[in-house]
Amino acid sequence: MNRQNYSNWALAVFAVLFIPSSCPAQLTHGQKPSLPAPFATKSAGNGPDSVAAPAGFLPIVPKGFHINIFAKDFKRPRLLTVAPNGDIFLAETGANKVVILRDPNHTGGAQEQIVFATGLTRPFGIAFHDDYVYIGNMSSLVRFKYDPKTSQRVGEAEKLLDLPGGGHDTRNLAITPDGKHVLIAVGSGSNIDTGEPPMRAAVTICDLDGKNARQFATGLRNPVGLAIEPVTGTPWTTVNERDELGDDLPPDYLTSLEDGGFYGWPYSYIGNNVDPRVRPQKPDLVARAIVPDVLLGAHVASLQFTFYNGKQFPASYYGGAFVAEHGSWNRASRAGYQVAFVAFKDARSQGSNGLWPPSGCHHRSRWRLTCF
């Protein structure tokens, strides 16, 4: 039976009772994995149908977890970020605003919804540093002066940097651990076109005031998720890879980022696997294409993720990454539509090689967001 994607489903809160089940997935350990040949299957157009959620609908969670509605009735809510004071900031992208959600009495629901900023342009990324809130609009990086204790905005938008608009339009942000720079993730404007502007299909780094912008990592078709691994201080991203090569090619991925690293797009994917559609090729770039750390599956459309460093869940979750997956349209059999968990082990000493277990499998727990 076809899966149906519920529109306008609410934000959710999770509470754990014990460890859910896990299943294997592919780790690369920096080595080129075995992949199917291009066009092994026909390119499918098989997106889900959006329907109104039935009364009482909640996503399905693993045994031992609890889920409830935290806040609802938003217009395309795309990203949640927790401020230093514990307030939850929501990018309500479809309404061009950012909203603050609060649950002061710990009821499990947002009793307060306060508009932080309006008049934005498809906002997505939100980051905090000292007395500023940074927001990634589709076509600009802006910041607002605010009171970190109360989350009260005390100034108007200050434009820091122009960003290329259109195409893949999420603009995620992260502050570097030294507190001196902003990382900005911008996706491509196309599937496999060459010659796009330098900031596209890349993570850019700039000073806190937007100056001295340069490429940090390139060849990333659509880097939607962006976060700093809290132990090593290494930036990680989730990437939506290219379409129309077949059901199982290429995998979307979660990976650490190297300063100056090139990750293949558009010339190759998952290392030096050449895309035969792209002409002319650039073998010098392909030769140094980095193999990403974790392959999440083809066309799952991995979005934002967060490293878990709380104390509520069992110890095996500590340090791992929860990854939201939008779900596929380019597979005959749909995939994604879930929150996946990628476990790390001993990140302090092993960093990006510390995925667990070292035999090549990792915990990948699923929070289903679909109806069968």
Tab-separated table of C-alpha atoms in Angstrom:
chain	number	residue	atom	x	y	z
A	1	MET	CA	0.000	0.000	0.000
A	2	ASN	CA	1.250	3.482	-0.785
A	3	ARG	CA	2.494	5.580	2.077
A	4	GLN	CA	0.827	8.892	2.691
A	5	ASN	CA	2.714	11.912	3.925
A	6	TYR	CA	0.720	13.862	6.495
A	7	SER	CA	0.842	17.602	5.975
A	8	ASN	CA	1.182	20.057	8.855
A	9	TRP	CA	1.991	17.363	11.382
A	10	ALA	CA	2.943	18.873	14.705
A	11	LEU	CA	6.248	19.222	16.443
A	12	ALA	CA	6.844	16.386	18.871
A	13	VAL	CA	8.480	15.717	22.214
A	14	PHE	CA	10.133	12.364	22.980
A	15	ALA	CA	10.564	10.645	26.342
A	16	VAL	CA	12.473	7.362	26.579
A	17	LEU	CA	11.794	4.315	28.704
A	18	PHE	CA	14.344	1.843	27.316
A	19	ILE	CA	16.467	1.104	24.260
A	20	PRO	CA	14.641	0.458	20.966
A	21	SER	CA	15.787	-1.987	18.330
A	22	SER	CA	18.456	-1.224	15.747
A	23	CYS	CA	19.381	-2.359	12.237
A	24	PRO	CA	22.524	-2.322	10.090
A	25	ALA	CA	23.535	0.454	7.702
A	26	GLN	CA	26.635	1.185	5.683
A	27	LEU	CA	29.699	2.916	7.090
A	28	THR	CA	32.548	3.741	4.739
A	29	HIS	CA	35.526	4.270	7.097
A	30	GLY	CA	36.827	6.513	4.317
A	31	GLN	CA	36.897	3.665	1.791
A	32	LYS	CA	34.999	3.618	-1.499
A	33	PRO	CA	31.923	1.396	-1.007
A	34	SER	CA	30.378	-1.042	-3.459
A	35	LEU	CA	27.533	0.683	-5.326
A	36	PRO	CA	25.205	-0.328	-8.174
A	37	ALA	CA	25.941	0.859	-11.694
A	38	PRO	CA	24.274	4.050	-12.918
A	39	PHE	CA	20.831	3.463	-14.456
A	40	ALA	CA	20.592	-0.069	-13.042
A	41	THR	CA	16.907	0.811	-12.634
A	42	LYS	CA	14.785	3.414	-14.353
A	43	SER	CA	14.425	6.788	-12.693
A	44	ALA	CA	11.108	6.795	-10.830
A	45	GLY	CA	8.767	9.654	-10.036
A	46	ASN	CA	7.028	8.335	-6.943
A	47	GLY	CA	6.460	11.021	-4.363
A	48	PRO	CA	3.918	10.651	-1.556
A	49	ASP	CA	0.425	12.092	-1.553
A	50	SER	CA	-0.209	14.771	1.078
A	51	VAL	CA	-3.414	14.317	3.030
A	52	ALA	CA	-4.911	15.833	6.140
A	53	ALA	CA	-3.824	14.010	9.282
A	54	PRO	CA	-6.670	11.991	10.816
A	55	ALA	CA	-7.872	12.831	14.299
A	56	GLY	CA	-5.469	11.605	16.943
A	57	PHE	CA	-2.652	10.855	14.511
A	58	LEU	CA	0.854	10.615	15.971
A	59	PRO	CA	4.044	9.357	14.351
A	60	ILE	CA	5.014	5.806	15.300
A	61	VAL	CA	7.988	5.578	17.659
A	62	PRO	CA	10.105	2.612	18.781
A	63	LYS	CA	8.953	0.543	21.713
A	64	GLY	CA	9.814	2.271	24.967
A	65	PHE	CA	9.485	5.815	23.615
A	66	HIS	CA	6.605	8.251	24.087
A	67	ILE	CA	5.505	10.982	21.691
A	68	ASN	CA	3.043	13.853	22.016
A	69	ILE	CA	2.148	17.083	20.263
A	70	PHE	CA	4.292	19.977	21.473
A	71	ALA	CA	3.019	22.746	19.168
A	72	LYS	CA	0.980	22.849	15.968
A	73	ASP	CA	-0.767	24.869	13.247
A	74	PHE	CA	2.348	26.266	11.590
A	75	LYS	CA	2.982	27.076	7.935
A	76	ARG	CA	5.875	24.913	6.756
A	77	PRO	CA	7.884	24.708	9.996
A	78	ARG	CA	11.336	23.608	8.889
A	79	LEU	CA	13.907	23.835	11.681
A	80	LEU	CA	14.101	23.881	15.490
A	81	THR	CA	17.014	25.261	17.496
A	82	VAL	CA	17.420	25.498	21.267
A	83	ALA	CA	18.733	28.844	22.505
A	84	PRO	CA	21.333	29.053	25.301
A	85	ASN	CA	18.555	29.891	27.808
A	86	GLY	CA	16.503	26.835	26.808
A	87	ASP	CA	13.940	28.604	24.625
A	88	ILE	CA	13.066	26.779	21.406
A	89	PHE	CA	13.372	28.850	18.225
A	90	LEU	CA	11.351	27.671	15.226
A	91	ALA	CA	11.946	28.709	11.618
A	92	GLU	CA	8.398	28.942	10.262
A	93	THR	CA	9.644	29.067	6.705
A	94	GLY	CA	6.268	29.244	4.971
A	95	ALA	CA	5.244	32.263	7.062
A	96	ASN	CA	8.625	34.027	6.687
A	97	LYS	CA	9.086	34.337	10.429
A	98	VAL	CA	10.866	32.892	13.459
A	99	VAL	CA	8.830	31.929	16.518
A	100	ILE	CA	9.865	31.206	20.122
A	101	LEU	CA	8.220	28.207	21.828
A	102	ARG	CA	8.161	27.853	25.604
A	103	ASP	CA	6.858	25.308	28.092
A	104	PRO	CA	7.560	27.085	31.410
A	105	ASN	CA	5.485	24.650	33.482
A	106	HIS	CA	6.932	21.512	31.855
A	107	THR	CA	3.565	20.284	30.611
A	108	GLY	CA	4.951	18.723	27.435
A	109	GLY	CA	3.321	21.385	25.256
A	110	ALA	CA	4.327	24.882	24.174
A	111	GLN	CA	2.186	27.109	26.379
A	112	GLU	CA	3.785	30.227	24.922
A	113	GLN	CA	4.352	31.081	21.257
A	114	ILE	CA	6.106	34.407	20.742
A	115	VAL	CA	7.016	35.870	17.360
A	116	PHE	CA	10.703	36.774	17.352
A	117	ALA	CA	11.037	38.177	13.830
A	118	THR	CA	8.839	38.649	10.751
A	119	GLY	CA	9.446	39.869	7.212
A	120	LEU	CA	12.118	37.259	6.581
A	121	THR	CA	12.615	35.385	3.295
A	122	ARG	CA	12.160	31.637	3.673
A	123	PRO	CA	14.220	31.490	6.901
A	124	PHE	CA	15.851	28.195	7.828
A	125	GLY	CA	19.106	28.157	9.791
A	126	ILE	CA	19.245	29.743	13.261
A	127	ALA	CA	22.383	30.140	15.369
A	128	PHE	CA	23.277	31.995	18.564
A	129	HIS	CA	26.425	33.810	19.639
A	130	ASP	CA	26.670	36.191	22.580
A	131	ASP	CA	23.868	38.749	22.162
A	132	TYR	CA	23.055	37.959	18.529
A	133	VAL	CA	20.677	35.575	16.770
A	134	TYR	CA	21.874	34.659	13.273
A	135	ILE	CA	19.265	33.632	10.682
A	136	GLY	CA	19.796	32.117	7.258
A	137	ASN	CA	17.339	33.630	4.778
A	138	MET	CA	17.161	32.099	1.318
A	139	SER	CA	19.134	35.010	-0.155
A	140	SER	CA	20.946	36.555	2.814
A	141	LEU	CA	22.598	36.022	6.172
A	142	VAL	CA	21.164	38.379	8.793
A	143	ARG	CA	21.462	38.806	12.536
A	144	PHE	CA	19.380	40.383	15.281
A	145	LYS	CA	20.652	41.782	18.553
A	146	TYR	CA	18.760	40.193	21.467
A	147	ASP	CA	18.803	39.612	25.220
A	148	PRO	CA	20.186	36.072	25.776
A	149	LYS	CA	18.417	35.820	29.141
A	150	THR	CA	14.898	36.652	27.947
A	151	SER	CA	15.186	36.041	24.174
A	152	GLN	CA	13.743	39.528	23.698
A	153	ARG	CA	14.783	41.064	20.396
A	154	VAL	CA	16.350	44.496	20.897
A	155	GLY	CA	17.243	45.458	17.345
A	156	GLU	CA	16.257	45.175	13.700
A	157	ALA	CA	17.776	42.850	11.138
A	158	GLU	CA	21.376	43.548	10.196
A	159	LYS	CA	22.252	42.156	6.778
A	160	LEU	CA	25.683	40.567	6.806
A	161	LEU	CA	26.071	38.693	3.534
A	162	ASP	CA	24.238	38.132	0.254
A	163	LEU	CA	23.518	34.484	-0.574
A	164	PRO	CA	22.459	32.999	-3.919
A	165	GLY	CA	18.682	32.592	-4.036
A	166	GLY	CA	16.461	29.969	-5.619
A	167	GLY	CA	17.283	26.350	-6.295
A	168	HIS	CA	17.711	24.333	-3.130
A	169	ASP	CA	16.682	27.068	-0.737
A	170	THR	CA	17.637	25.970	2.792
A	171	ARG	CA	20.446	28.035	4.326
A	172	ASN	CA	21.619	26.332	7.492
A	173	LEU	CA	24.043	27.884	9.975
A	174	ALA	CA	26.517	26.909	12.674
A	175	ILE	CA	28.937	28.913	14.809
A	176	THR	CA	32.474	27.533	14.940
A	177	PRO	CA	33.700	26.330	18.362
A	178	ASP	CA	36.116	29.262	18.678
A	179	GLY	CA	33.159	31.649	18.432
A	180	LYS	CA	34.794	33.605	15.624
A	181	HIS	CA	33.069	32.399	12.465
A	182	VAL	CA	29.738	31.406	10.923
A	183	LEU	CA	29.364	28.341	8.707
A	184	ILE	CA	26.659	28.630	6.025
A	185	ALA	CA	25.330	25.660	4.049
A	186	VAL	CA	23.940	26.457	0.588
A	187	GLY	CA	22.668	23.810	-1.829
A	188	SER	CA	23.036	23.686	-5.590
A	189	GLY	CA	20.688	25.356	-8.017
A	190	SER	CA	20.362	22.216	-10.119
A	191	ASN	CA	20.692	18.458	-10.241
A	192	ILE	CA	24.079	18.157	-11.997
A	193	ASP	CA	24.856	21.463	-13.733
A	194	THR	CA	28.451	22.660	-13.824
A	195	GLY	CA	29.541	26.265	-13.474
A	196	GLU	CA	27.344	27.277	-10.551
A	197	PRO	CA	28.349	30.217	-8.304
A	198	PRO	CA	31.083	29.387	-5.749
A	199	MET	CA	28.771	29.558	-2.725
A	200	ARG	CA	26.418	26.926	-4.167
A	201	ALA	CA	26.750	23.218	-3.307
A	202	ALA	CA	29.128	24.257	-0.551
A	203	VAL	CA	29.611	25.259	3.051
A	204	THR	CA	30.950	28.805	3.300
A	205	ILE	CA	32.741	30.267	6.314
A	206	CYS	CA	32.832	33.963	7.223
A	207	ASP	CA	33.559	36.226	10.162
A	208	LEU	CA	30.739	36.970	12.604
A	209	ASP	CA	30.089	40.250	10.774
A	210	GLY	CA	29.855	38.497	7.389
A	211	LYS	CA	33.266	39.614	6.170
A	212	ASN	CA	36.087	37.483	4.733
A	213	ALA	CA	33.755	34.833	3.322
A	214	ARG	CA	35.429	31.839	1.666
A	215	GLN	CA	34.665	28.264	0.735
A	216	PHE	CA	35.084	25.800	3.590
A	217	ALA	CA	33.904	22.586	1.891
A	218	THR	CA	32.660	22.074	-1.670
A	219	GLY	CA	31.116	19.423	-3.906
A	220	LEU	CA	28.122	18.997	-1.561
A	221	ARG	CA	25.019	18.922	-3.758
A	222	ASN	CA	22.524	19.955	-1.087
A	223	PRO	CA	23.963	20.198	2.444
A	224	VAL	CA	20.771	20.693	4.447
A	225	GLY	CA	21.759	19.667	7.968
A	226	LEU	CA	24.688	21.375	9.683
A	227	ALA	CA	25.982	20.936	13.237
A	228	ILE	CA	29.178	20.909	15.281
A	229	GLU	CA	30.131	17.585	16.890
A	230	PRO	CA	30.438	18.752	20.520
A	231	VAL	CA	33.479	16.694	21.565
A	232	THR	CA	35.823	17.182	18.610
A	233	GLY	CA	34.431	20.509	17.396
A	234	THR	CA	34.235	19.124	13.850
A	235	PRO	CA	31.467	20.365	11.521
A	236	TRP	CA	29.141	17.665	10.155
A	237	THR	CA	26.499	17.895	7.456
A	238	THR	CA	23.748	15.830	5.850
A	239	VAL	CA	23.697	15.919	2.054
A	240	ASN	CA	20.893	15.214	-0.403
A	241	GLU	CA	22.706	13.697	-3.358
A	242	ARG	CA	21.704	13.872	-7.033
A	243	ASP	CA	18.638	12.380	-8.699
A	244	GLU	CA	17.763	10.233	-11.721
A	245	LEU	CA	20.573	7.649	-11.587
A	246	GLY	CA	18.313	4.852	-10.361
A	247	ASP	CA	16.540	3.637	-7.242
A	248	ASP	CA	19.657	2.951	-5.178
A	249	LEU	CA	22.093	5.530	-6.482
A	250	PRO	CA	23.610	7.554	-5.058
A	251	PRO	CA	23.094	7.359	-1.280
A	252	ASP	CA	22.387	10.486	0.708
A	253	TYR	CA	24.869	10.815	3.540
A	254	LEU	CA	26.004	12.206	6.882
A	255	THR	CA	29.630	13.264	6.984
A	256	SER	CA	32.267	15.252	8.799
A	257	LEU	CA	33.672	18.219	6.887
A	258	GLU	CA	37.303	18.997	6.202
A	259	ASP	CA	38.417	22.576	5.625
A	260	GLY	CA	39.194	22.647	1.910
A	261	GLY	CA	37.565	19.266	1.335
A	262	PHE	CA	35.841	18.396	-1.965
A	263	TYR	CA	33.008	15.841	-1.903
A	264	GLY	CA	32.420	15.160	-5.602
A	265	TRP	CA	29.413	17.100	-6.907
A	266	PRO	CA	28.652	17.391	-9.761
A	267	TYR	CA	31.449	15.339	-11.302
A	268	SER	CA	31.350	12.312	-9.017
A	269	TYR	CA	29.543	10.857	-6.011
A	270	ILE	CA	30.617	8.937	-2.882
A	271	GLY	CA	34.277	9.425	-3.714
A	272	ASN	CA	35.447	9.021	-7.294
A	273	ASN	CA	32.353	7.334	-8.773
A	274	VAL	CA	32.009	9.386	-11.952
A	275	ASP	CA	28.586	10.655	-13.026
A	276	PRO	CA	28.484	9.772	-16.754
A	277	ARG	CA	26.024	12.581	-17.487
A	278	VAL	CA	28.397	15.390	-16.505
A	279	ARG	CA	30.552	16.860	-19.259
A	280	PRO	CA	33.272	17.981	-19.354
A	281	GLN	CA	34.720	15.971	-16.496
A	282	LYS	CA	37.401	17.202	-14.106
A	283	PRO	CA	39.555	14.183	-13.218
A	284	ASP	CA	41.821	16.267	-10.991
A	285	LEU	CA	38.888	17.137	-8.736
A	286	VAL	CA	37.419	13.626	-8.871
A	287	ALA	CA	40.749	12.150	-7.790
A	288	ARG	CA	40.602	14.022	-4.489
A	289	ALA	CA	36.880	13.593	-3.795
A	290	ILE	CA	36.348	12.571	-0.164
A	291	VAL	CA	34.244	9.513	0.665
A	292	PRO	CA	31.564	10.569	3.211
A	293	ASP	CA	31.392	8.888	6.613
A	294	VAL	CA	27.863	7.421	6.752
A	295	LEU	CA	25.628	6.392	3.843
A	296	LEU	CA	21.989	6.882	4.847
A	297	GLY	CA	20.316	5.409	1.761
A	298	ALA	CA	19.485	6.658	-1.718
A	299	HIS	CA	16.959	9.487	-1.999
A	300	VAL	CA	15.929	9.473	1.678
A	301	ALA	CA	16.435	13.272	1.704
A	302	SER	CA	18.217	13.664	5.026
A	303	LEU	CA	17.534	17.052	6.603
A	304	GLN	CA	18.602	18.574	9.923
A	305	PHE	CA	20.211	16.446	12.629
A	306	THR	CA	21.282	16.939	16.204
A	307	PHE	CA	23.968	15.373	18.358
A	308	TYR	CA	22.479	14.047	21.574
A	309	ASN	CA	24.335	14.967	24.757
A	310	GLY	CA	21.455	14.838	27.229
A	311	LYS	CA	20.821	12.493	30.144
A	312	GLN	CA	17.209	11.481	29.501
A	313	PHE	CA	17.901	8.622	27.067
A	314	PRO	CA	19.941	5.467	27.806
A	315	ALA	CA	23.721	5.836	27.729
A	316	SER	CA	24.017	4.145	24.315
A	317	TYR	CA	22.411	7.221	22.735
A	318	TYR	CA	24.906	9.671	24.172
A	319	GLY	CA	26.946	11.437	21.503
A	320	GLY	CA	24.948	9.997	18.605
A	321	ALA	CA	23.069	11.881	15.916
A	322	PHE	CA	19.311	11.977	15.343
A	323	VAL	CA	18.701	12.595	11.620
A	324	ALA	CA	15.360	13.708	10.155
A	325	GLU	CA	14.622	12.244	6.719
A	326	HIS	CA	12.126	13.969	4.445
A	327	GLY	CA	11.547	10.856	2.330
A	328	SER	CA	12.032	9.964	-1.316
A	329	TRP	CA	10.310	10.834	-4.566
A	330	ASN	CA	12.897	9.291	-6.922
A	331	ARG	CA	12.571	5.615	-5.912
A	332	ALA	CA	10.067	3.019	-7.110
A	333	SER	CA	9.875	1.826	-3.499
A	334	ARG	CA	9.739	4.813	-1.161
A	335	ALA	CA	12.379	5.272	1.538
A	336	GLY	CA	13.002	7.693	4.382
A	337	TYR	CA	10.035	9.462	6.036
A	338	GLN	CA	11.568	8.874	9.447
A	339	VAL	CA	13.977	10.031	12.107
A	340	ALA	CA	17.084	7.841	12.066
A	341	PHE	CA	19.649	7.511	14.850
A	342	VAL	CA	23.357	7.135	14.097
A	343	ALA	CA	25.350	6.045	17.150
A	344	PHE	CA	28.864	7.247	17.846
A	345	LYS	CA	31.295	5.607	20.244
A	346	ASP	CA	34.040	7.389	22.145
A	347	ALA	CA	33.938	10.484	19.960
A	348	ARG	CA	36.510	12.101	22.203
A	349	SER	CA	39.265	9.768	21.048
A	350	GLN	CA	37.976	8.464	17.724
A	351	GLY	CA	36.088	11.419	16.273
A	352	SER	CA	34.503	10.719	12.916
A	353	ASN	CA	35.843	7.150	12.949
A	354	GLY	CA	34.072	6.394	16.201
A	355	LEU	CA	30.816	5.148	14.722
A	356	TRP	CA	29.521	2.074	16.511
A	357	PRO	CA	30.059	-0.812	16.124
A	358	PRO	CA	33.375	-0.817	14.219
A	359	SER	CA	32.380	-3.934	12.256
A	360	GLY	CA	30.387	-1.694	9.911
A	361	CYS	CA	26.941	-1.461	11.509
A	362	HIS	CA	25.466	1.273	13.600
A	363	HIS	CA	22.243	1.837	15.480
A	364	ARG	CA	19.635	3.196	13.115
A	365	SER	CA	16.430	3.470	15.093
A	366	ARG	CA	13.365	4.600	13.195
A	367	TRP	CA	10.613	7.019	14.121
A	368	ARG	CA	8.073	6.439	11.339
A	369	LEU	CA	6.302	9.549	10.119
A	370	THR	CA	4.042	7.793	7.611
A	371	CYS	CA	0.912	5.674	7.400
A	372	PHE	CA	0.971	2.296	5.645
